[in-house]
Amino acid sequence: LKAVVDGRIALSELGKDPRVSALKGLQKALRQTDLGPVIDRWTAMVAREASQDTADHYLVYIKSFRDKLNGHKASEDKPQREIRVSDLTISTIQTWVEDLGGEPNTRRKYAAGMSSFCQYLARKTLLEFNPVREIKLPKLGRPRDKHLATDEAELLVKQQSGDFRALAALMAGSGIEISVALSLLVRDVHVEAREVRARGTKTDARDRVVRVADWSWPHFLEAVQGKEPSEKVFSSIKNRWQARDAHATACAALVKKGYAVFDGYTMRDHRHTYAVRAIQAGTPVTVVAAQLGHANGQLVLKVYANYLPKTAERAQWEAAATAMDAAKKSTSSVSSGVQEAAPAGIPAE
């Protein structure tokens, strides 16, 4: 009956043969039915319960599994069948995860997307259990922290043009995520404070106000000027994939010019560029966490602890604090010639 509701079989199929053997045959056949419509309903659910950005990522992961099954991506010459229930075995999923390549944390993200899908199928009784729970995942790697120095980040910004330049400046100068940046409205930009309302949806902490770095602000402001409050800031950028392609093209051009630091630098790494600069400048961990949309500073410490100020920097700030103390003392009543009363028995100087 669930298969009828899902549209995988017609109601008339249930009454053709009342024997138990026929029912078992029908159940076996259902395991060979394409799950395309089910995938659509699952991603729609993820978009409602989490965010559209999460749903988009999960769909990319599932399509990767489908490509693995087919041995190719869909094209006119090579049609591609959809995933079937019978494809979702422990061994098949294990092989897919192992063959993904890339960093361990990335493969774990793909597995998490597949686990969400299989859990959905289990709730719909299309799977007896979630097979992803039985596979061996790669060990967590060290948190990624690939970042650029400010002059390098500005070089990458200037390598691009128009809204793409402004987008890169905003992301590297604030740590804002791509999905939130692309949904930004002009009314979300507070010009005098150089702040932006980042309306993230992944968690409550992702809906926050972020400060844009002074170096990146002029580049970002170019995309805001001349637009109505209700307009999108980056109205000319169709989607995150177009933005990603422009970013990759800019990085490749700089690598070709001999700047190896841009090799493998992703749009998401802009968050690291912001965070490392802030931490090195002595920004409190809680402030950096709030800017990135984290509920607390634990993840910031885990990823960026190596960039906390060193001895020489602490000495420099202590010297600045000492100078500040001296300046305050010079204006106090004591140093202005008004002496405090001396204790009894001790002559005043």
Coordinates of N, CA, C and O in Angstrom, one line a residue, residues 53-139:
D53 N 20.0 24.5 1.6 CA 21.4 24.3 1.4 C 21.8 22.9 1.8 O 22.6 22.2 1.0
T54 N 21.3 22.4 2.9 CA 21.6 21.0 3.3 C 21.1 20.0 2.3 O 21.7 19.1 2.0
A55 N 19.8 20.3 1.9 CA 19.2 19.4 0.9 C 20.0 19.4 -0.4 O 20.2 18.3 -1.0
D56 N 20.5 20.5 -0.8 CA 21.3 20.5 -2.0 C 22.6 19.7 -1.9 O 23.0 19.0 -2.8
H57 N 23.2 19.9 -0.7 CA 24.4 19.1 -0.5 C 24.1 17.6 -0.5 O 24.8 16.8 -1.1
Y58 N 23.1 17.2 0.2 CA 22.7 15.8 0.3 C 22.4 15.2 -1.1 O 22.8 14.1 -1.4
L59 N 21.8 16.0 -1.9 CA 21.4 15.5 -3.2 C 22.7 15.3 -4.1 O 22.8 14.3 -4.8
V60 N 23.7 16.1 -3.9 CA 25.0 15.9 -4.6 C 25.6 14.6 -4.1 O 26.2 13.9 -4.9
Y61 N 25.5 14.3 -2.8 CA 26.1 13.1 -2.3 C 25.4 11.9 -2.9 O 26.1 10.9 -3.3
I62 N 24.1 11.9 -2.9 CA 23.3 10.8 -3.5 C 23.6 10.6 -5.0 O 23.7 9.4 -5.4
K63 N 23.7 11.7 -5.7 CA 24.0 11.6 -7.1 C 25.4 11.0 -7.3 O 25.6 10.3 -8.3
S64 N 26.3 11.2 -6.4 CA 27.7 10.6 -6.5 C 27.5 9.1 -6.4 O 28.2 8.4 -7.1
F65 N 26.7 8.6 -5.5 CA 26.5 7.2 -5.3 C 25.8 6.6 -6.6 O 26.2 5.5 -7.1
R66 N 24.9 7.3 -7.2 CA 24.3 6.9 -8.4 C 25.3 6.8 -9.6 O 25.3 5.9 -10.3
D67 N 26.2 7.8 -9.6 CA 27.2 7.8 -10.6 C 28.1 6.6 -10.5 O 28.5 5.9 -11.5
K68 N 28.4 6.2 -9.2 CA 29.2 5.0 -8.9 C 28.6 3.8 -9.4 O 29.2 2.9 -10.0
L69 N 27.3 3.7 -9.2 CA 26.5 2.5 -9.6 C 26.5 2.3 -11.2 O 26.7 1.2 -11.7
N70 N 26.4 3.5 -11.8 CA 26.3 3.5 -13.3 C 27.7 3.4 -14.0 O 27.8 3.1 -15.1
G71 N 28.7 3.8 -13.2 CA 30.0 3.9 -13.8 C 30.2 5.1 -14.7 O 31.2 5.2 -15.4
H72 N 29.3 6.0 -14.7 CA 29.4 7.2 -15.5 C 28.3 8.2 -15.1 O 27.4 7.9 -14.3
K73 N 28.5 9.5 -15.5 CA 27.4 10.5 -15.3 C 26.5 10.4 -16.5 O 26.8 10.0 -17.6
A74 N 25.2 10.8 -16.2 CA 24.2 10.8 -17.2 C 24.5 11.7 -18.4 O 25.1 12.7 -18.3
S75 N 24.2 11.2 -19.6 CA 24.4 11.9 -20.8 C 23.5 11.3 -21.9 O 22.8 10.3 -21.7
E76 N 23.4 12.0 -23.0 CA 22.5 11.5 -24.1 C 22.9 10.2 -24.6 O 22.1 9.3 -24.9
D77 N 24.3 10.0 -24.7 CA 24.8 8.7 -25.2 C 24.7 7.6 -24.1 O 24.6 6.4 -24.4
K78 N 24.8 8.0 -22.8 CA 24.9 7.0 -21.8 C 23.7 7.3 -20.8 O 24.0 8.0 -19.8
P79 N 22.5 6.8 -21.0 CA 21.5 7.0 -20.0 C 21.8 6.4 -18.7 O 22.6 5.5 -18.6
Q80 N 21.2 7.0 -17.6 CA 21.6 6.5 -16.3 C 20.3 6.1 -15.5 O 19.4 6.9 -15.4
R81 N 20.3 4.9 -15.0 CA 19.2 4.5 -14.2 C 19.3 5.0 -12.8 O 20.4 5.4 -12.3
E82 N 18.2 5.2 -12.1 CA 18.1 5.7 -10.8 C 18.5 4.6 -9.8 O 18.6 3.4 -10.1
I83 N 18.8 5.0 -8.5 CA 19.1 4.1 -7.4 C 17.9 3.3 -7.1 O 16.7 3.7 -7.2
R84 N 18.1 2.0 -6.8 CA 17.0 1.1 -6.4 C 17.3 0.6 -4.9 O 18.4 0.7 -4.5
V85 N 16.3 0.1 -4.3 CA 16.4 -0.4 -2.9 C 17.5 -1.4 -2.9 O 18.3 -1.5 -1.9
S86 N 17.5 -2.3 -3.9 CA 18.4 -3.4 -3.9 C 19.9 -3.0 -4.0 O 20.8 -3.7 -3.7
D87 N 20.1 -1.7 -4.4 CA 21.5 -1.2 -4.5 C 22.0 -0.8 -3.1 O 23.3 -0.7 -3.0
L88 N 21.2 -0.6 -2.2 CA 21.6 0.0 -0.9 C 22.0 -1.1 0.1 O 21.3 -1.3 1.1
T89 N 23.1 -1.7 -0.2 CA 23.6 -2.8 0.6 C 24.9 -2.3 1.4 O 25.5 -1.3 1.0
I90 N 25.2 -3.0 2.4 CA 26.4 -2.5 3.2 C 27.7 -2.5 2.3 O 28.5 -1.6 2.3
S91 N 27.9 -3.6 1.5 CA 29.1 -3.7 0.7 C 29.1 -2.6 -0.4 O 30.2 -2.1 -0.6
T92 N 28.0 -2.4 -1.0 CA 28.0 -1.4 -2.1 C 28.3 0.0 -1.5 O 29.1 0.8 -2.1
I93 N 27.7 0.4 -0.4 CA 27.9 1.7 0.2 C 29.3 1.8 0.7 O 30.0 2.8 0.6
Q94 N 29.8 0.7 1.3 CA 31.2 0.7 1.8 C 32.2 1.0 0.7 O 33.1 1.8 0.8
T95 N 32.0 0.3 -0.5 CA 32.9 0.5 -1.6 C 32.8 1.9 -2.1 O 33.8 2.5 -2.5
W96 N 31.6 2.5 -2.2 CA 31.4 3.9 -2.6 C 32.2 4.9 -1.8 O 32.9 5.7 -2.3
V97 N 32.1 4.7 -0.4 CA 32.8 5.6 0.5 C 34.3 5.5 0.3 O 35.0 6.5 0.3
E98 N 34.8 4.3 0.2 CA 36.2 4.1 0.1 C 36.8 4.6 -1.2 O 37.9 5.1 -1.3
D99 N 36.0 4.6 -2.3 CA 36.4 5.1 -3.6 C 36.2 6.5 -3.9 O 36.6 7.1 -4.9
L100 N 35.6 7.2 -2.9 CA 35.3 8.7 -3.1 C 36.6 9.5 -3.2 O 36.6 10.4 -4.0
G101 N 37.6 9.1 -2.5 CA 38.8 9.9 -2.5 C 38.6 11.2 -1.7 O 37.6 11.3 -1.1
G102 N 39.6 12.0 -1.7 CA 39.5 13.2 -1.0 C 39.8 13.0 0.5 O 40.3 12.0 0.9
E103 N 39.6 14.0 1.3 CA 39.9 14.0 2.7 C 38.9 13.1 3.5 O 37.7 13.0 3.1
P104 N 39.3 12.5 4.6 CA 38.4 11.7 5.4 C 37.2 12.4 5.8 O 36.1 11.8 5.8
N105 N 37.3 13.7 6.2 CA 36.1 14.4 6.7 C 35.1 14.6 5.6 O 33.9 14.6 5.8
T106 N 35.6 14.7 4.3 CA 34.7 14.9 3.2 C 33.9 13.6 3.0 O 32.7 13.6 2.7
R107 N 34.6 12.5 3.0 CA 34.0 11.2 2.8 C 32.9 10.9 3.9 O 31.9 10.3 3.7
R108 N 33.2 11.3 5.1 CA 32.3 11.2 6.2 C 31.0 12.0 6.0 O 29.9 11.6 6.3
K109 N 31.2 13.2 5.4 CA 30.0 14.0 5.1 C 29.1 13.3 4.0 O 27.9 13.3 4.1
Y110 N 29.7 12.7 3.0 CA 29.0 12.0 2.0 C 28.2 10.8 2.7 O 27.0 10.6 2.4
A111 N 28.9 10.1 3.6 CA 28.2 9.0 4.3 C 27.1 9.5 5.1 O 26.1 8.8 5.2
A112 N 27.2 10.7 5.7 CA 26.2 11.2 6.5 C 24.9 11.5 5.7 O 23.8 11.3 6.1
G113 N 25.1 12.0 4.5 CA 24.0 12.3 3.6 C 23.3 11.0 3.2 O 22.1 10.9 3.2
M114 N 24.1 10.0 2.9 CA 23.5 8.7 2.6 C 22.8 8.1 3.8 O 21.7 7.4 3.6
S115 N 23.3 8.3 5.0 CA 22.7 7.7 6.2 C 21.3 8.4 6.4 O 20.3 7.7 6.7
S116 N 21.2 9.7 6.1 CA 20.0 10.4 6.2 C 18.9 9.8 5.3 O 17.8 9.6 5.6
F117 N 19.4 9.5 4.0 CA 18.5 9.0 3.0 C 18.0 7.5 3.4 O 16.8 7.2 3.4
C118 N 19.0 6.7 3.8 CA 18.6 5.3 4.2 C 17.7 5.3 5.5 O 16.8 4.4 5.6
Q119 N 17.9 6.2 6.4 CA 17.1 6.3 7.6 C 15.7 6.7 7.2 O 14.7 6.1 7.7
Y120 N 15.5 7.5 6.2 CA 14.2 7.9 5.7 C 13.5 6.7 5.0 O 12.3 6.5 5.3
L121 N 14.3 5.9 4.3 CA 13.7 4.7 3.6 C 13.3 3.7 4.7 O 12.3 3.0 4.5
A122 N 14.1 3.6 5.8 CA 13.7 2.7 6.8 C 12.4 3.1 7.5 O 11.6 2.3 7.8
R123 N 12.3 4.4 7.7 CA 11.0 4.9 8.3 C 9.8 4.6 7.4 O 8.7 4.4 7.9
K124 N 10.1 4.6 6.1 CA 9.0 4.4 5.2 C 8.8 2.9 4.9 O 8.1 2.5 4.0
T125 N 9.6 2.0 5.6 CA 9.6 0.6 5.5 C 10.1 0.1 4.1 O 9.7 -1.0 3.7
L126 N 10.8 0.9 3.4 CA 11.4 0.5 2.2 C 12.7 -0.2 2.4 O 13.1 -1.0 1.5
L127 N 13.3 0.0 3.5 CA 14.5 -0.7 3.9 C 14.3 -1.3 5.3 O 13.6 -0.7 6.1
E128 N 14.8 -2.4 5.6 CA 14.6 -3.1 6.9 C 15.5 -2.4 8.0 O 15.1 -2.3 9.1
F129 N 16.6 -1.8 7.6 CA 17.5 -1.1 8.5 C 18.4 -0.1 7.7 O 18.4 -0.2 6.5
N130 N 19.1 0.7 8.4 CA 20.0 1.7 7.8 C 21.3 1.0 7.6 O 22.1 0.9 8.6
P131 N 21.7 0.7 6.4 CA 23.0 0.0 6.2 C 24.2 0.8 6.4 O 25.3 0.3 6.7
V132 N 24.1 2.2 6.4 CA 25.3 3.0 6.6 C 25.8 2.9 8.0 O 27.0 3.0 8.3
R133 N 24.9 2.5 9.0 CA 25.4 2.3 10.3 C 26.3 1.1 10.5 O 27.0 1.0 11.5
E134 N 26.4 0.3 9.5 CA 27.2 -0.9 9.6 C 28.5 -0.8 8.8 O 29.3 -1.7 8.9
I135 N 28.7 0.3 8.1 CA 30.0 0.4 7.4 C 31.1 1.0 8.2 O 30.8 1.6 9.3
K136 N 32.3 0.9 7.8 CA 33.4 1.4 8.5 C 33.8 2.8 7.9 O 34.2 2.8 6.7
L137 N 33.7 3.8 8.7 CA 34.0 5.2 8.2 C 35.4 5.5 8.4 O 36.1 5.0 9.3
P138 N 36.0 6.4 7.5 CA 37.4 6.8 7.7 C 37.5 7.6 9.0 O 36.6 8.3 9.4
K139 N 38.7 7.5 9.7 CA 38.9 8.3 10.9 C 38.8 9.8 10.6 O 39.2 10.2 9.6

